[in-house]
Amino acid sequence: MRIAIIIGATRRESTSAKLSAYIADIMRKEGHEATLFDLREKPLPLYNDDDEEIHPNTAELMDTVLHADAVVLSTPEYHGSLTGVLKNALDYLGKDQFNDKAVLPVSSAGGAVGVSSLTQMQTIVRNMHGVNSPEWISIGGAQRQFQADGTPESQDVRNRVERTVLYFLKFAAKQRA
Ligand SMILES: Cc1cc2nc3c(=O)[nH]c(=O)nc-3n(C[C@H](O)[C@H](O)[C@H](O)COP(=O)(O)O)c2cc1C
């Protein structure tokens, strides 16, 4: 399967970006094609329905998600929600890109669990006619440590992320069928 991973973080040392790269590695080891779309590297203009021209980064995002079989949405938790950059990116997308596709929400939070950003992403996914994975991935507080090679420090986090990604791949394959 082709999986698009949209990273809604802006910090250079972003832990949600590191977690997304780790998720992509697991997917690739399972034989899937995982494409990271990092909104820090490829920023989008603020969505405006009046704009007639499509920015090249926006066109690339729309194309990446359109041709994906499944999608991962990854965000830091900001004020109990997803980041503005991720919400802005999702405003360019909709049913055309998400219809019936499995979507995995991922968050990194200062607190223990980023439940608010995860549930808010699920609300948006539902409105874009995507299909929410019953499992999600959240790291918080002291769990946000990564080794130099991008592997999470905590064995517990590594186990949890791997288990959830494998579950999501099966869920996405069923959804695709
Ligand atoms: C503007 C802002 C708002 C934040 N709001 C929350 C919050 O509501 N709950 C929380 O647990 N952490 C909050 N944090 C902390 C971030 O979620 C946390 O540092 C996260 O790991 C950052 O992700 P990143 O490493 O990908 O940038 C906030 C941070 C910023 C900058």
GROMACS .gro file of C-alpha atoms and ligand atoms in nm:
model
  208
    1MET     CA    1   0.000   0.000   0.000
    2ARG     CA    2   0.093   0.364  -0.039
    3ILE     CA    3   0.066   0.557   0.286
    4ALA     CA    4   0.084   0.937   0.311
    5ILE     CA    5   0.210   1.072   0.645
    6ILE     CA    6   0.137   1.442   0.697
    7ILE     CA    7   0.350   1.607   0.966
    8GLY     CA    8   0.191   1.918   1.117
    9ALA     CA    9   0.490   2.034   1.323
   10THR     CA   10   0.721   2.332   1.272
   11ARG     CA   11   1.011   2.283   1.520
   12ARG     CA   12   1.344   2.159   1.380
   13GLU     CA   13   1.375   1.901   1.661
   14SER     CA   14   1.006   1.811   1.648
   15THR     CA   15   0.925   1.490   1.833
   16SER     CA   16   0.608   1.432   1.629
   17ALA     CA   17   0.825   1.451   1.313
   18LYS     CA   18   1.071   1.200   1.465
   19LEU     CA   19   0.784   0.972   1.565
   20SER     CA   20   0.642   0.998   1.210
   21ALA     CA   21   0.977   0.898   1.057
   22TYR     CA   22   0.990   0.598   1.293
   23ILE     CA   23   0.635   0.499   1.188
   24ALA     CA   24   0.738   0.530   0.820
   25ASP     CA   25   1.038   0.300   0.884
   26ILE     CA   26   0.812   0.030   1.032
   27MET     CA   27   0.576   0.058   0.734
   28ARG     CA   28   0.864   0.032   0.484
   29LYS     CA   29   1.002  -0.276   0.664
   30GLU     CA   30   0.656  -0.432   0.617
   31GLY     CA   31   0.690  -0.371   0.240
   32HIS     CA   32   0.475  -0.058   0.209
   33GLU     CA   33   0.553   0.278   0.048
   34ALA     CA   34   0.540   0.553   0.310
   35THR     CA   35   0.569   0.916   0.198
   36LEU     CA   36   0.638   1.183   0.459
   37PHE     CA   37   0.488   1.524   0.380
   38ASP     CA   38   0.652   1.759   0.630
   39LEU     CA   39   0.475   2.095   0.651
   40ARG     CA   40   0.789   2.256   0.803
   41GLU     CA   41   0.985   2.174   0.487
   42LYS     CA   42   0.693   2.235   0.252
   43PRO     CA   43   0.481   2.514   0.403
   44LEU     CA   44   0.146   2.599   0.247
   45PRO     CA   45  -0.013   2.943   0.204
   46LEU     CA   46  -0.306   3.020   0.432
   47TYR     CA   47  -0.615   2.865   0.278
   48ASN     CA   48  -0.829   3.118   0.096
   49ASP     CA   49  -1.123   3.006  -0.115
   50ASP     CA   50  -1.069   3.310  -0.342
   51ASP     CA   51  -0.721   3.199  -0.451
   52GLU     CA   52  -0.722   3.081  -0.810
   53GLU     CA   53  -0.362   2.961  -0.829
   54ILE     CA   54  -0.252   2.648  -0.647
   55HIS     CA   55   0.090   2.670  -0.477
   56PRO     CA   56   0.328   2.387  -0.586
   57ASN     CA   57   0.350   2.254  -0.225
   58THR     CA   58  -0.029   2.246  -0.206
   59ALA     CA   59  -0.053   2.065  -0.538
   60GLU     CA   60   0.204   1.811  -0.418
   61LEU     CA   61   0.012   1.752  -0.094
   62MET     CA   62  -0.320   1.705  -0.276
   63ASP     CA   63  -0.160   1.463  -0.519
   64THR     CA   64   0.020   1.267  -0.246
   65VAL     CA   65  -0.297   1.214  -0.044
   66LEU     CA   66  -0.512   1.147  -0.352
   67HIS     CA   67  -0.283   0.862  -0.459
   68ALA     CA   68  -0.241   0.718  -0.109
   69ASP     CA   69  -0.429   0.409   0.009
   70ALA     CA   70  -0.416   0.526   0.371
   71VAL     CA   71  -0.317   0.839   0.561
   72VAL     CA   72  -0.139   0.923   0.889
   73LEU     CA   73  -0.201   1.264   1.047
   74SER     CA   74   0.074   1.363   1.292
   75THR     CA   75   0.065   1.670   1.516
   76PRO     CA   76   0.198   1.823   1.834
   77GLU     CA   77  -0.085   1.899   2.077
   78TYR     CA   78  -0.134   2.277   2.077
   79HIS     CA   79  -0.388   2.424   2.319
   80GLY     CA   80  -0.580   2.098   2.333
   81SER     CA   81  -0.592   2.067   1.956
   82LEU     CA   82  -0.396   1.998   1.638
   83THR     CA   83  -0.159   2.269   1.511
   84GLY     CA   84  -0.279   2.553   1.291
   85VAL     CA   85  -0.046   2.441   1.010
   86LEU     CA   86  -0.202   2.095   0.999
   87LYS     CA   87  -0.558   2.231   1.012
   88ASN     CA   88  -0.468   2.474   0.734
   89ALA     CA   89  -0.333   2.186   0.521
   90LEU     CA   90  -0.648   1.980   0.584
   91ASP     CA   91  -0.863   2.273   0.468
   92TYR     CA   92  -0.718   2.217   0.119
   93LEU     CA   93  -0.828   1.852   0.130
   94GLY     CA   94  -1.160   1.675   0.158
   95LYS     CA   95  -1.373   1.390   0.036
   96ASP     CA   96  -1.189   1.370  -0.298
   97GLN     CA   97  -0.865   1.276  -0.124
   98PHE     CA   98  -0.996   1.094   0.187
   99ASN     CA   99  -1.307   0.905   0.080
  100ASP     CA  100  -1.317   0.563   0.256
  101LYS     CA  101  -0.944   0.568   0.335
  102ALA     CA  102  -0.814   0.450   0.671
  103VAL     CA  103  -0.660   0.731   0.878
  104LEU     CA  104  -0.430   0.698   1.181
  105PRO     CA  105  -0.402   0.998   1.415
  106VAL     CA  106  -0.065   1.053   1.590
  107SER     CA  107   0.024   1.312   1.850
  108SER     CA  108   0.305   1.433   2.071
  109ALA     CA  109   0.201   1.624   2.383
  110GLY     CA  110   0.366   1.796   2.677
  111GLY     CA  111   0.115   1.621   2.904
  112ALA     CA  112   0.074   1.244   2.939
  113VAL     CA  113  -0.155   1.182   2.637
  114GLY     CA  114  -0.270   1.408   2.354
  115VAL     CA  115  -0.632   1.291   2.366
  116SER     CA  116  -0.776   1.629   2.264
  117SER     CA  117  -0.571   1.663   1.945
  118LEU     CA  118  -0.637   1.297   1.858
  119THR     CA  119  -1.015   1.327   1.897
  120GLN     CA  120  -1.021   1.659   1.710
  121MET     CA  121  -0.833   1.502   1.418
  122GLN     CA  122  -1.088   1.218   1.423
  123THR     CA  123  -1.372   1.471   1.397
  124ILE     CA  124  -1.206   1.632   1.095
  125VAL     CA  125  -1.141   1.293   0.932
  126ARG     CA  126  -1.506   1.198   0.972
  127ASN     CA  127  -1.610   1.523   0.800
  128MET     CA  128  -1.373   1.449   0.511
  129HIS     CA  129  -1.527   1.097   0.478
  130GLY     CA  130  -1.210   0.921   0.587
  131VAL     CA  131  -1.235   0.619   0.815
  132ASN     CA  132  -1.085   0.661   1.162
  133SER     CA  133  -0.860   0.385   1.291
  134PRO     CA  134  -0.992   0.257   1.626
  135GLU     CA  135  -0.628   0.267   1.748
  136TRP     CA  136  -0.418   0.580   1.770
  137ILE     CA  137  -0.062   0.673   1.876
  138SER     CA  138   0.027   0.929   2.137
  139ILE     CA  139   0.356   1.006   2.311
  140GLY     CA  140   0.369   1.253   2.597
  141GLY     CA  141   0.593   1.397   2.868
  142ALA     CA  142   0.908   1.190   2.926
  143GLN     CA  143   0.819   0.947   2.645
  144ARG     CA  144   0.931   1.207   2.388
  145GLN     CA  145   1.299   1.103   2.390
  146PHE     CA  146   1.464   0.970   2.073
  147GLN     CA  147   1.806   0.818   2.005
  148ALA     CA  148   2.036   0.970   1.740
  149ASP     CA  149   1.912   0.715   1.482
  150GLY     CA  150   1.550   0.825   1.539
  151THR     CA  151   1.444   0.529   1.752
  152PRO     CA  152   1.235   0.612   2.061
  153GLU     CA  153   1.443   0.575   2.382
  154SER     CA  154   1.168   0.386   2.563
  155GLN     CA  155   1.123   0.017   2.484
  156ASP     CA  156   0.761   0.054   2.593
  157VAL     CA  157   0.705   0.329   2.331
  158ARG     CA  158   0.880   0.121   2.062
  159ASN     CA  159   0.656  -0.180   2.140
  160ARG     CA  160   0.340   0.029   2.151
  161VAL     CA  161   0.415   0.213   1.825
  162GLU     CA  162   0.507  -0.106   1.640
  163ARG     CA  163   0.196  -0.290   1.764
  164THR     CA  164  -0.031  -0.003   1.658
  165VAL     CA  165   0.131   0.044   1.317
  166LEU     CA  166   0.094  -0.329   1.240
  167TYR     CA  167  -0.269  -0.312   1.351
  168PHE     CA  168  -0.326  -0.003   1.133
  169LEU     CA  169  -0.173  -0.168   0.825
  170LYS     CA  170  -0.419  -0.458   0.857
  171PHE     CA  171  -0.710  -0.218   0.917
  172ALA     CA  172  -0.609  -0.007   0.614
  173ALA     CA  173  -0.576  -0.314   0.390
  174LYS     CA  174  -0.929  -0.429   0.487
  175GLN     CA  175  -1.062  -0.080   0.423
  176ARG     CA  176  -0.893  -0.069   0.082
  177ALA     CA  177  -1.040  -0.408  -0.014
  178LIG     C1  178   0.150   2.684   2.146
  178LIG     C2  179   0.167   2.556   2.225
  178LIG     C3  180   0.057   2.501   2.287
  178LIG     C4  181   0.071   2.381   2.358
  178LIG     N1  182  -0.040   2.326   2.416
  178LIG     C5  183  -0.031   2.207   2.480
  178LIG     C6  184  -0.148   2.145   2.533
  178LIG     O1  185  -0.259   2.195   2.525
  178LIG     N2  186  -0.134   2.023   2.594
  178LIG     C7  187  -0.012   1.961   2.604
  178LIG     O2  188  -0.007   1.851   2.660
  178LIG     N3  189   0.101   2.018   2.554
  178LIG     C8  190   0.094   2.138   2.491
  178LIG     N4  191   0.206   2.195   2.436
  178LIG     C9  192   0.333   2.120   2.439
  178LIG    C10  193   0.353   2.040   2.309
  178LIG     O3  194   0.239   1.959   2.282
  178LIG    C11  195   0.473   1.946   2.323
  178LIG     O4  196   0.589   2.019   2.353
  178LIG    C12  197   0.491   1.863   2.197
  178LIG     O5  198   0.572   1.751   2.228
  178LIG    C13  199   0.553   1.944   2.084
  178LIG     O6  200   0.562   1.860   1.969
  178LIG     P1  201   0.688   1.871   1.870
  178LIG     O7  202   0.808   1.815   1.946
  178LIG     O8  203   0.651   1.785   1.754
  178LIG     O9  204   0.706   2.014   1.835
  178LIG    C14  205   0.197   2.316   2.368
  178LIG    C15  206   0.308   2.376   2.304
  178LIG    C16  207   0.294   2.494   2.234
  178LIG    C17  208   0.414   2.554   2.164
   0.00000   0.00000   0.00000
